[in-house]
Coordinates of C-alpha atoms in Angstrom, one line a residue:
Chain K
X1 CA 41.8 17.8 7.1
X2 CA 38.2 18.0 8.3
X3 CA 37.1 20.8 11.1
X4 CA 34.7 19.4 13.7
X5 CA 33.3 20.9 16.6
X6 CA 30.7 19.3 19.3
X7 CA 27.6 20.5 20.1
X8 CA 26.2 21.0 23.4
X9 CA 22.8 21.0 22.5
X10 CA 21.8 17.4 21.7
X11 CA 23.2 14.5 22.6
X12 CA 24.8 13.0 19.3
X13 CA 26.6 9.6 18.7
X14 CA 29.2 11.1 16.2
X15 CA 29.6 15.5 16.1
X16 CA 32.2 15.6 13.3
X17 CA 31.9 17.7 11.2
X18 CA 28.7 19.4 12.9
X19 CA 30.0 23.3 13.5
X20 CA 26.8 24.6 14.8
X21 CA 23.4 22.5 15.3
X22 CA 20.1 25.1 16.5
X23 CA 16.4 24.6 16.8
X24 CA 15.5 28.5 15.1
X25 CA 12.8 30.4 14.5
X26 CA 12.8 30.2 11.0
X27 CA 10.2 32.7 8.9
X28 CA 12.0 33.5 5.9
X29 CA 11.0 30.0 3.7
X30 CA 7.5 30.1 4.8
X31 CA 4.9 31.8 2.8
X32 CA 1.7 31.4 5.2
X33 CA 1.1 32.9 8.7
X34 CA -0.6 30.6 11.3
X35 CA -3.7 32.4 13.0
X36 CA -5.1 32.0 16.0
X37 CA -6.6 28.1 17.0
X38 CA -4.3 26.7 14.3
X39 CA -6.2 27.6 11.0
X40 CA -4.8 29.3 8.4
X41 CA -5.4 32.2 5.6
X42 CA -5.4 29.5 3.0
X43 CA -7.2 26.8 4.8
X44 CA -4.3 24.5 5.1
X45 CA -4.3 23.9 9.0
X46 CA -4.4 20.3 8.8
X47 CA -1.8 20.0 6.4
X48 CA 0.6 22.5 6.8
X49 CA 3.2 20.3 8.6
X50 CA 2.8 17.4 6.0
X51 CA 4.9 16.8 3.3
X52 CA 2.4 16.2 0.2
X53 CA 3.1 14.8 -3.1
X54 CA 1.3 14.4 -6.6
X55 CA 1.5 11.1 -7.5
X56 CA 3.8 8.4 -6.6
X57 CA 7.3 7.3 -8.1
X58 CA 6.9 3.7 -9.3
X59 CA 4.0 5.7 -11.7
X60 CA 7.0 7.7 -13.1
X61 CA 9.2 4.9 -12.9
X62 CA 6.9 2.6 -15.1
X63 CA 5.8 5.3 -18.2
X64 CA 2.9 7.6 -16.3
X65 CA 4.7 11.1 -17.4
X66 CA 1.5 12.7 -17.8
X67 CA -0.8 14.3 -14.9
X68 CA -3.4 16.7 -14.3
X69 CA -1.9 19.2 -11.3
X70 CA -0.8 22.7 -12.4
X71 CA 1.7 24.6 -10.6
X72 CA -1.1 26.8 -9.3
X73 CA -2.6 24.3 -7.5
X74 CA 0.3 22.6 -6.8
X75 CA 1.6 26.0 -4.9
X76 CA -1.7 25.5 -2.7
X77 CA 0.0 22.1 -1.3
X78 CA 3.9 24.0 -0.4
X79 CA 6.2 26.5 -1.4
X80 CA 9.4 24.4 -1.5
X81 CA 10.4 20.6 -3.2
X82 CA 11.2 18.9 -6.5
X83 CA 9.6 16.8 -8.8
X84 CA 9.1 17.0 -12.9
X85 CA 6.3 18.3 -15.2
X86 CA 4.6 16.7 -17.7
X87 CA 6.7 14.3 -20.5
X88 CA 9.1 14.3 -17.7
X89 CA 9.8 17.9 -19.6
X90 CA 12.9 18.6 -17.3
X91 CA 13.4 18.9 -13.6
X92 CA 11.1 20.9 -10.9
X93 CA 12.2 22.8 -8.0
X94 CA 10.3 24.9 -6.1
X95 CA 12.0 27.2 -3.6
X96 CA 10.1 30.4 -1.3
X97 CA 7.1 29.9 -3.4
X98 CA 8.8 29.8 -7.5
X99 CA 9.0 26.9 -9.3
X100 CA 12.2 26.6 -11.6
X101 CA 12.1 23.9 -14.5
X102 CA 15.7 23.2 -15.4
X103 CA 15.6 22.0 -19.2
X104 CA 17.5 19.5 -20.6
X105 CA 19.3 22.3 -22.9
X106 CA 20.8 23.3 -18.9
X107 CA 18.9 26.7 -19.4
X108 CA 16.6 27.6 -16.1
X109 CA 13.2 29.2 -16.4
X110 CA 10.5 30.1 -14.0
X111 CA 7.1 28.4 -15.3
X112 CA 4.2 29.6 -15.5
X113 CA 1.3 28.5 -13.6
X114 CA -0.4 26.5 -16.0
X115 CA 2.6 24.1 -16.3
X116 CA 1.6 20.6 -15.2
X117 CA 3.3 18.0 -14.0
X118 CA 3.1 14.5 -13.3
X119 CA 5.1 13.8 -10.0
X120 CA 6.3 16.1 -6.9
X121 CA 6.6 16.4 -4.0
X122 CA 6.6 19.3 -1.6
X123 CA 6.0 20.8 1.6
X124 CA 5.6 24.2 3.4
X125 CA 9.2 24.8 4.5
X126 CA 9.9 26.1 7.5
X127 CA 13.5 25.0 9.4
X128 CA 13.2 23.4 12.7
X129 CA 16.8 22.8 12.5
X130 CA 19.9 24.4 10.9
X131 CA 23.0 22.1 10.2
X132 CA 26.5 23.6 9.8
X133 CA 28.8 21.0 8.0
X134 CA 32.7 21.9 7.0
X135 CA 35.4 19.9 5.9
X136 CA 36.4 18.3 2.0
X137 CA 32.9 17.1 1.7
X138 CA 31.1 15.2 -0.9
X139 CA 27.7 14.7 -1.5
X140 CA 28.1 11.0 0.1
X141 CA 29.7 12.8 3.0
X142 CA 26.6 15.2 3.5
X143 CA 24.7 12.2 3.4
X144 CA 26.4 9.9 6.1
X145 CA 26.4 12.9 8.3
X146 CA 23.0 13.8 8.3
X147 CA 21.9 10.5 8.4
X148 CA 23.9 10.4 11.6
X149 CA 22.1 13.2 13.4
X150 CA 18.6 12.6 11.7
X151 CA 16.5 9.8 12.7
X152 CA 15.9 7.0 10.2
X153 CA 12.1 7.0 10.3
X154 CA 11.8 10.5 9.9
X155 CA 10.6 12.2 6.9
X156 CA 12.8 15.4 6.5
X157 CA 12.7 18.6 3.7
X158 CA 16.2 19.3 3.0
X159 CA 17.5 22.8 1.9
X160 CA 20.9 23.1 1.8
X161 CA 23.1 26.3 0.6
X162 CA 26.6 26.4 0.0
X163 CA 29.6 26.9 -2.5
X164 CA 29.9 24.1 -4.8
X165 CA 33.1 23.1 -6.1
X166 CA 31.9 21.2 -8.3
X167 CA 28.0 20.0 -8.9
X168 CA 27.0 17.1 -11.1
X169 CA 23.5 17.2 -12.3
X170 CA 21.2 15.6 -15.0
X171 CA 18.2 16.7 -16.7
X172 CA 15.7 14.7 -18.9
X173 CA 14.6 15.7 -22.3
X174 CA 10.5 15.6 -22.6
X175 CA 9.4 12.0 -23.9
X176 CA 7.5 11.5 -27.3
X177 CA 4.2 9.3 -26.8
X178 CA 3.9 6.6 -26.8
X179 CA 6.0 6.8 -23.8
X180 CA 8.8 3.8 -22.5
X181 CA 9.4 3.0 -18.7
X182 CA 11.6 6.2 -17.2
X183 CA 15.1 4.5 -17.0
X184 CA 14.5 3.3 -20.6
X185 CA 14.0 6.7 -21.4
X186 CA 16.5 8.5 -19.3
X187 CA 19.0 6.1 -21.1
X188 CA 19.2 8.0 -24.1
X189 CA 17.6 11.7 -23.2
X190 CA 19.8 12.5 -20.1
X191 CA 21.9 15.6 -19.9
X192 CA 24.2 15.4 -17.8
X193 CA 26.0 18.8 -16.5
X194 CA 29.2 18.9 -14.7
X195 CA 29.0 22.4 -12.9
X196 CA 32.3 23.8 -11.0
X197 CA 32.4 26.9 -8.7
X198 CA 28.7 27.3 -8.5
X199 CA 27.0 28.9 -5.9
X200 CA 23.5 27.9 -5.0
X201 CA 20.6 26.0 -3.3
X202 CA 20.0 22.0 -3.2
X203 CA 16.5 21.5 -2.4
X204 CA 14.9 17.9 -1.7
X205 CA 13.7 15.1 1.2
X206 CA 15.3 12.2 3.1
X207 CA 12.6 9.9 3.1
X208 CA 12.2 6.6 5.4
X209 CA 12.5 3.0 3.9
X210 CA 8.9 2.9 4.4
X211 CA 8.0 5.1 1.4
X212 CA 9.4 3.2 -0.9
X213 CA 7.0 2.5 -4.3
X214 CA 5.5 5.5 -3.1
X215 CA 8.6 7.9 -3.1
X216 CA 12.5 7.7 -3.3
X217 CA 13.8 6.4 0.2
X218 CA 16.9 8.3 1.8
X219 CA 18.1 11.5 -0.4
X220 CA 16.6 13.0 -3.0
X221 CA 17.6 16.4 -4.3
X222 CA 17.5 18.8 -6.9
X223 CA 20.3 21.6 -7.4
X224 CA 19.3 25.6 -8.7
X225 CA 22.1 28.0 -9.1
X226 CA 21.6 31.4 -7.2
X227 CA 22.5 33.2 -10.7
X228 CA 19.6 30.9 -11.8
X229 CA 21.7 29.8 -15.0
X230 CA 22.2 26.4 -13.8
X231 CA 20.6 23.1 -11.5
X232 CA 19.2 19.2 -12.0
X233 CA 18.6 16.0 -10.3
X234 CA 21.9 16.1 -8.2
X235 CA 24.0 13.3 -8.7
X236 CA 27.0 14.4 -6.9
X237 CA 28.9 17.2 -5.6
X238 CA 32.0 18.6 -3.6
X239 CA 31.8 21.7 -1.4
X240 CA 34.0 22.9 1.8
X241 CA 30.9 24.4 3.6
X242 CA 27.1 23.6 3.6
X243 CA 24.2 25.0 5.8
X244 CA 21.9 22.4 5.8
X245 CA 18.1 23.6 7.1
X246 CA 16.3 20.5 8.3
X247 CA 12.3 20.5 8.1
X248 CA 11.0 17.8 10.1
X249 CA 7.6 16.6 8.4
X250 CA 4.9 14.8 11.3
X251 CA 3.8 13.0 7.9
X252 CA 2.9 12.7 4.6
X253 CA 0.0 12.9 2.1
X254 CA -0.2 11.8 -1.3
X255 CA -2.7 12.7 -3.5
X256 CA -3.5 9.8 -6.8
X257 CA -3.0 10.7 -10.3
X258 CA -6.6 10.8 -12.0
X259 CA -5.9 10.1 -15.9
X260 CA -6.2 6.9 -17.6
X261 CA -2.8 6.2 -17.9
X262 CA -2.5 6.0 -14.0
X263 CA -5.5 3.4 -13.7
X264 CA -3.6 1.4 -16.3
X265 CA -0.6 1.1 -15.3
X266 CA 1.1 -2.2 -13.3
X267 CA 2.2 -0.8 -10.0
X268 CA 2.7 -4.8 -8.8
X269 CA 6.2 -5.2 -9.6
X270 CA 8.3 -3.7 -6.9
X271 CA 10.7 -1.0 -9.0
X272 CA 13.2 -0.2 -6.3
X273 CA 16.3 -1.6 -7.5
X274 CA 15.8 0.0 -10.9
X275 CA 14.7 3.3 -8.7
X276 CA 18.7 3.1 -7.7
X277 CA 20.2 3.0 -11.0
X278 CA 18.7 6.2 -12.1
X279 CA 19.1 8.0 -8.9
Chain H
X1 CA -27.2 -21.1 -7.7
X2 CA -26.2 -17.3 -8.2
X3 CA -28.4 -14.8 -9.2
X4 CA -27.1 -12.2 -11.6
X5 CA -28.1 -9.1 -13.4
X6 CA -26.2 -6.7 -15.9
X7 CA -25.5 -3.1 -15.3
X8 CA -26.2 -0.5 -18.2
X9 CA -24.4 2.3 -16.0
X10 CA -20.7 1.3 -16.5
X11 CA -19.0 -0.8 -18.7
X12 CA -17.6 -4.2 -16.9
X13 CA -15.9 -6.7 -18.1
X14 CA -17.8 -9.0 -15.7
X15 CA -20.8 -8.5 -14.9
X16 CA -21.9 -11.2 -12.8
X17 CA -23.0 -10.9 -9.5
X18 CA -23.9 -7.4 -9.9
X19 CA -27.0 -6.8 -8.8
X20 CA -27.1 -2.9 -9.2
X21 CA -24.4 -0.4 -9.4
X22 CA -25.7 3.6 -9.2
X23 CA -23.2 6.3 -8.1
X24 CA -25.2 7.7 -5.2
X25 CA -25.6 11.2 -3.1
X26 CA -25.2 9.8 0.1
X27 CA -25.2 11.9 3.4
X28 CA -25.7 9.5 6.4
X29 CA -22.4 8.9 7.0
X30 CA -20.9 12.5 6.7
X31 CA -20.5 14.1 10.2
X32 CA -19.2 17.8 8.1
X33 CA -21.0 19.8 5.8
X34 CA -19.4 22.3 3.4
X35 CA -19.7 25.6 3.1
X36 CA -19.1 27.7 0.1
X37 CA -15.6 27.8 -0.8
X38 CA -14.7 24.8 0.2
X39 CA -14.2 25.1 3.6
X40 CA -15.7 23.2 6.7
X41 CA -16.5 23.5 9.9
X42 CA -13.4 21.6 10.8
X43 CA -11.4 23.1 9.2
X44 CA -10.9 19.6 7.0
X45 CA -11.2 20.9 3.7
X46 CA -8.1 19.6 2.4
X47 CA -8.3 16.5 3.5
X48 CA -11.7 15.2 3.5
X49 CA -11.9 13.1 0.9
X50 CA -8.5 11.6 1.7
X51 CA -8.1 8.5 3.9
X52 CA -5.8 9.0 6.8
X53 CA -3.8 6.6 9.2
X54 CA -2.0 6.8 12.4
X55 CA 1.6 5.6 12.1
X56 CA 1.9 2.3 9.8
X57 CA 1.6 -1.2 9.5
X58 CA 5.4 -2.1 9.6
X59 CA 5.6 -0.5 13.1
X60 CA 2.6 -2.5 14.3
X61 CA 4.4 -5.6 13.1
X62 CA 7.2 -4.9 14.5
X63 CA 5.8 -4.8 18.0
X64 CA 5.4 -0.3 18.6
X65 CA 2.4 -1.5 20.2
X66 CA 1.5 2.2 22.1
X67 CA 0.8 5.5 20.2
X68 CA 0.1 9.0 20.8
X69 CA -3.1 9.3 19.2
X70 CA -6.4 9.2 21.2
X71 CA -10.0 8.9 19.9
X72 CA -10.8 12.7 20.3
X73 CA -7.9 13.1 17.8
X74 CA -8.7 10.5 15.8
X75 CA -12.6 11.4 15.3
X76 CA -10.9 14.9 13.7
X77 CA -9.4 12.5 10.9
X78 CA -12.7 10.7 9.9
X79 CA -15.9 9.0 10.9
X80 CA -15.4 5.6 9.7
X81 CA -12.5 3.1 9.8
X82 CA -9.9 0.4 11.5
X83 CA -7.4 -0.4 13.2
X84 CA -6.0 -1.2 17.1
X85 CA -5.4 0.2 20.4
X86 CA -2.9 0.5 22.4
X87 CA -1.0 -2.7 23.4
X88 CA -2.8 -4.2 20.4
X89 CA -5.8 -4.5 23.2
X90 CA -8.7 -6.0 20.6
X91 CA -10.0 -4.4 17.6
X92 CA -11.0 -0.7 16.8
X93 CA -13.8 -0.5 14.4
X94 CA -15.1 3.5 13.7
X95 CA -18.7 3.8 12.4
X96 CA -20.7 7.0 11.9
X97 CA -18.2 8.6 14.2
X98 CA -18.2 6.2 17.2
X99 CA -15.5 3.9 18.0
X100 CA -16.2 0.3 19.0
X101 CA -13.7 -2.3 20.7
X102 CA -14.4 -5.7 20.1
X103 CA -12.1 -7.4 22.6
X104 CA -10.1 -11.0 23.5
X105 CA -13.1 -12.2 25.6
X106 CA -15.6 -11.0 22.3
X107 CA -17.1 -7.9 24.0
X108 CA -18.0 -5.0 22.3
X109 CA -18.0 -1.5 23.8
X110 CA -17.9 1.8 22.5
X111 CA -14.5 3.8 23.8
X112 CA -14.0 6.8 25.5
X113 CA -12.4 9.9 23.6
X114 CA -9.2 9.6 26.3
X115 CA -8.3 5.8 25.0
X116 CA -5.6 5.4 22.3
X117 CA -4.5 4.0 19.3
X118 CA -1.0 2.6 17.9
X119 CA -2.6 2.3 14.6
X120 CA -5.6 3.2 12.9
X121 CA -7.2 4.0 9.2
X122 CA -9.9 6.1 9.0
X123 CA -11.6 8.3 6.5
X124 CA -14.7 10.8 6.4
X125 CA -17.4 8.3 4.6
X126 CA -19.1 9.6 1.8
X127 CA -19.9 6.3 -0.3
X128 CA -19.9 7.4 -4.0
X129 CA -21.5 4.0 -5.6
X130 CA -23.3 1.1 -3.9
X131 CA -22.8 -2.4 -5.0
X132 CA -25.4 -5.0 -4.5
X133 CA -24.0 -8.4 -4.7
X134 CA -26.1 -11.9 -4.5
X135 CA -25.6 -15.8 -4.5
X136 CA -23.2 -18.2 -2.4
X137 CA -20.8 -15.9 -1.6
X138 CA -17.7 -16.2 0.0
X139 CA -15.1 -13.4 1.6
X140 CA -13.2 -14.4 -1.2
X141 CA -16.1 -14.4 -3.6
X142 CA -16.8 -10.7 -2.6
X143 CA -13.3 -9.7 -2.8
X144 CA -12.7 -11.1 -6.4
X145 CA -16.3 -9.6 -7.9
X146 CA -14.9 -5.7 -6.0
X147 CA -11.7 -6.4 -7.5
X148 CA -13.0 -6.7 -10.8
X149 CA -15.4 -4.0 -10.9
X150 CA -12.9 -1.3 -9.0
X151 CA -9.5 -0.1 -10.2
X152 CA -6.6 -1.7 -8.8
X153 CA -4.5 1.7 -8.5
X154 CA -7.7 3.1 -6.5
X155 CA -7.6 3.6 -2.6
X156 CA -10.9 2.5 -1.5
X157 CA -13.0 2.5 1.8
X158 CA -15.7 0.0 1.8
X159 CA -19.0 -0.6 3.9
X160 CA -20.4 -4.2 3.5
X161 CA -23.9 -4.8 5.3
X162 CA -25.4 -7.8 5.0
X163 CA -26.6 -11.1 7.1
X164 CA -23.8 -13.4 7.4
X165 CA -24.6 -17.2 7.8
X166 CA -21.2 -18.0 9.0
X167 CA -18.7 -15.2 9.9
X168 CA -15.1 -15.8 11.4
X169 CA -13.2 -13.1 13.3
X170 CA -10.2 -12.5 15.4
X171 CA -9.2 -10.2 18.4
X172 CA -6.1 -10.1 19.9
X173 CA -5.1 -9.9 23.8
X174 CA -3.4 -7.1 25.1
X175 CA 0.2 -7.2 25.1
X176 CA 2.3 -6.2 28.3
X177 CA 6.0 -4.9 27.5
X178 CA 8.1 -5.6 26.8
X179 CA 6.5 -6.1 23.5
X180 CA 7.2 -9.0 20.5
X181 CA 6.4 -8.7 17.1
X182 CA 2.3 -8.8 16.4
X183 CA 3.0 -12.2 14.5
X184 CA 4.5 -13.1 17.7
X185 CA 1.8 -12.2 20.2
X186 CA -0.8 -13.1 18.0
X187 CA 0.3 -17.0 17.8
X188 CA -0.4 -17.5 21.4
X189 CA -2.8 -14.2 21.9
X190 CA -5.5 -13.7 19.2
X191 CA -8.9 -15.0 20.4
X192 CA -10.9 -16.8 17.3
X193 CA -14.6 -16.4 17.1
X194 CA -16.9 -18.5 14.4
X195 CA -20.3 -16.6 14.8
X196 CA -23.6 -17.8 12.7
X197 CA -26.4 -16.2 11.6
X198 CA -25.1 -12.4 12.5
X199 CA -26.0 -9.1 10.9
X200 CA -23.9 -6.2 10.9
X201 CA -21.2 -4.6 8.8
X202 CA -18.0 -4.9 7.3
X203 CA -15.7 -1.7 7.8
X204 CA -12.6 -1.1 6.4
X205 CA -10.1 -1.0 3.1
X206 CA -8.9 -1.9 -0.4
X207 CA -5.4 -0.8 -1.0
X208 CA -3.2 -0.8 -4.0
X209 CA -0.1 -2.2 -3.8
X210 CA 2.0 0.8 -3.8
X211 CA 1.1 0.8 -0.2
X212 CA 2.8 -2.1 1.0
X213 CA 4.7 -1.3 4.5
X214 CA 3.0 1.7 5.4
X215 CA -0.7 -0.8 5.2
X216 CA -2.3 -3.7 4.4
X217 CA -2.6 -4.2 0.5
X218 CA -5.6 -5.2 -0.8
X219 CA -8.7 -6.3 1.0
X220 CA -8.6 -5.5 5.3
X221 CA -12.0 -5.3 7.1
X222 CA -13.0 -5.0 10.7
X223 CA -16.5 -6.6 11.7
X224 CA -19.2 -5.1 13.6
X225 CA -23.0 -7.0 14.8
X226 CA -26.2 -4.7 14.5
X227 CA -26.9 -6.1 18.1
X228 CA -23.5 -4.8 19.4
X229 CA -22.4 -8.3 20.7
X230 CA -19.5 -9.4 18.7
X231 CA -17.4 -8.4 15.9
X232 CA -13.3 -8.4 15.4
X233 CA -11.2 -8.9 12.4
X234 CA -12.7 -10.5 9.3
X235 CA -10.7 -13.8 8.1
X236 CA -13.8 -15.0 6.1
X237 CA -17.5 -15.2 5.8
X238 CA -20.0 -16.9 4.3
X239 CA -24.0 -15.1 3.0
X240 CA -26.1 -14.8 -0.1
X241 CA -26.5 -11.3 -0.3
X242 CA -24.5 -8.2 0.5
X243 CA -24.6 -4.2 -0.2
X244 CA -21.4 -2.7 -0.6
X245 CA -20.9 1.3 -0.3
X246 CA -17.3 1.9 -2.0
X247 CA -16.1 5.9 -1.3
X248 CA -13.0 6.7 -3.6
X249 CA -10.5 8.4 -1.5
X250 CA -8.2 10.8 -3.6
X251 CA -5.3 10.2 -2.0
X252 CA -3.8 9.0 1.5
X253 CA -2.7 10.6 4.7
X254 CA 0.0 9.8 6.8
X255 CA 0.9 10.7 10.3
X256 CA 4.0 9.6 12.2
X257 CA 4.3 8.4 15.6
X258 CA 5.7 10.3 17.9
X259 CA 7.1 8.4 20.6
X260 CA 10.5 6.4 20.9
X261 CA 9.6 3.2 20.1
X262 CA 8.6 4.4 16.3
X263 CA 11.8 6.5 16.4
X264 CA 13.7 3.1 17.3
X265 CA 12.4 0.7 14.9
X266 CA 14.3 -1.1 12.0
X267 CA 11.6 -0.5 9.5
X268 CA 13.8 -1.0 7.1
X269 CA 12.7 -5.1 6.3
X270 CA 9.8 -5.4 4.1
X271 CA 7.7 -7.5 6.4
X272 CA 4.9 -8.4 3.5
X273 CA 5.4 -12.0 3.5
X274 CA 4.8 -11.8 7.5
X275 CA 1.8 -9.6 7.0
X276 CA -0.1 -12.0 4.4
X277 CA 0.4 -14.5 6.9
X278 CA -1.8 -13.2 9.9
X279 CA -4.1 -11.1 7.7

């Protein structure tokens, strides 16, 4: 039996399942202070609203695992988000400024800031919106009910915190040169990790059907364990409570891979059905 | 008969056509100067040598005609660039920091800083080679030499000058809501103009074709006459002799829409087949 309460605050088509929806004042997640006139200590004015990623997906997608963006510069572009270094070497998440590879051994390590990697995506994070949500939820639950409340053309950073009954996740194993297409290579160096009473953080985006070839449209998010022992790509999960803080993004900026193998590559063919098996 | 030379500078495949080709220090067009550290006067630093656009090309052509963006706002993004106004009324063209309408009736005007734009591309220009082509050259003659000389992952922003024995352009008529799709209003509302013997420039873009939905792959340029008398969009041309200044962006900007309309649109179609058919 699902709890649901109604909110008084906006005007929603469908409240199940919302307990409590608030615009808040949100300073804990973000790591710069605006100055007076808009600018910034670290000269990010412009940006600071904008979700920026290195790279773009159907480059991952089609064999482009290497890149040339460190985690020291990539902290210069946000503080929170997910992605994966170079070889496809695990999975990336990046939460109040630390970036967390989770190896395909399951074993979770802070990197240092000469990592590199060749795709992410992140984004100052700072909550415009928190997001109660109770009941038997699954991950496709979550999903259907933020999608309800969040507009479709929106571009959204997602951190959501809960208790997770259980929490199905996948990491890759780094790729050998000369390197296959991702899903050919996720086919056989996948670990998949079936987690059960793990407490922790899913950090990610809900991305517009626009960004497709560029990013992964609708949800995309990457699990760390608070006891930092566990995470991954998620690929499900059920939980009786989430808190769900919503970023809302005014846009988007990606900056282009520079090596060789980027400038090679076919980005023609259109990679979004094969995007959704892996996902 | 075409003229053609050989470059010793870079190594292409095919040469012909290619008159000279010299990566350049060019200043003219660049409104901001940096200062040590990176840092401008804008406070741009991030972003000025990526190109930047006001909402995206699926929203246009699915009729979100009005936007939130005016000029003054716009001029903050870049100096140079494309796109439309609001109610699709004629075409924007941005050159050395002024912004030109070429409207329905084939008048040109510069714009004040209070009118606005449902979509627009624009870029700080910095050209970092110049191109010289020669011989009977067509739009599509130019298109296939640029797309052979410059990467087909890249994100370029071109400046073609040259005399243009024949040159054939388009501006569309305002729209009045409620609003169609721009295939729709353009059929009975897109003024045609065949001018002769013209000199001016070619503004605009070549985009790879990971940004399909969000703009226009490949070639899209805006024309603009030395004398300030006519211009529009470029369906073809026809000269013997062009300079092209090609600025690599590293990456791509993009800002969402704000109003209802782009909150309430199915983008979720891929309109590309559409697109190709009224660029």
């Amino acid at each position: 039996m699902m709890k649901f309460f109604t909110s008084r605050i906006f005007p929603f088509q469908n409240s199940a399942l919302i307990f409590l929806l608030v615009p808040v004042i949100f300073s804990g997640c973000k790591s710069t202070q605006k100055q007076p006139g808009g600018s910034s200590a670290k000269h990010i004015s412009v940006q600071e609203d904008f979700m920026y990623q290195y790279s773009i997906i159907d480059a991952l997608m089609a064999g482009v695992f290497d890149g040339d963006l460190n985690m020291s510069q990539l902290k210069k572009k946000g503080n929170f988000g997910i992605g994966t270094f170079n070889k496809v070497d695990g999975e990336l998440l990046m939460d109040q400024g630390r970036v967390y590879k989770i190896s395909y051994d399951g074993s979770v390590k802070e990197v240092p800031d000469s990592d590199s990697t060749s795709a992410a995506f992140v984004k100052f994070f700072k909550a415009d919106t928190i997001i109660h949500l109770k009941g038997n939820l699954t991950y496709e639950a979550v999903q259907e009910q933020l999608a309800k409340i969040l507009n479709p053309n929106g571009i959204y950073a997602l951190r959501i915190a809960g208790n997770f009954t259980t929490m199905t996740t996948r990491a890759a194993r780094p790729a050998k040169p000369p390197y296959t297409s991702l899903p050919d290579h996720l086919k056989v160096n996948q670990a998949v990790f079936n987690l059960t009473n793990t407490k922790g953080i899913c950090d990610g985006f809900l991305l517009p059907p626009y960004l497709a070839r560029t990013n992964v449209p609708g949800f995309h998010l990457h699990y760390l364990a608070d006891d930092r022992k566990a995470g991954g790509h998620i690929f499900s999960f059920t939980t009786s409570s989430v808190t769900v803080e919503v970023d809302i993004a005014k846009g988007f900026t990606i900056e282009n891979n520079t090596n060789n193998e980027f400038r090679n590559v076919n980005l023609k063919p259109d990679r979004g059905a094969e995007l959704r098996k892996i996902e």
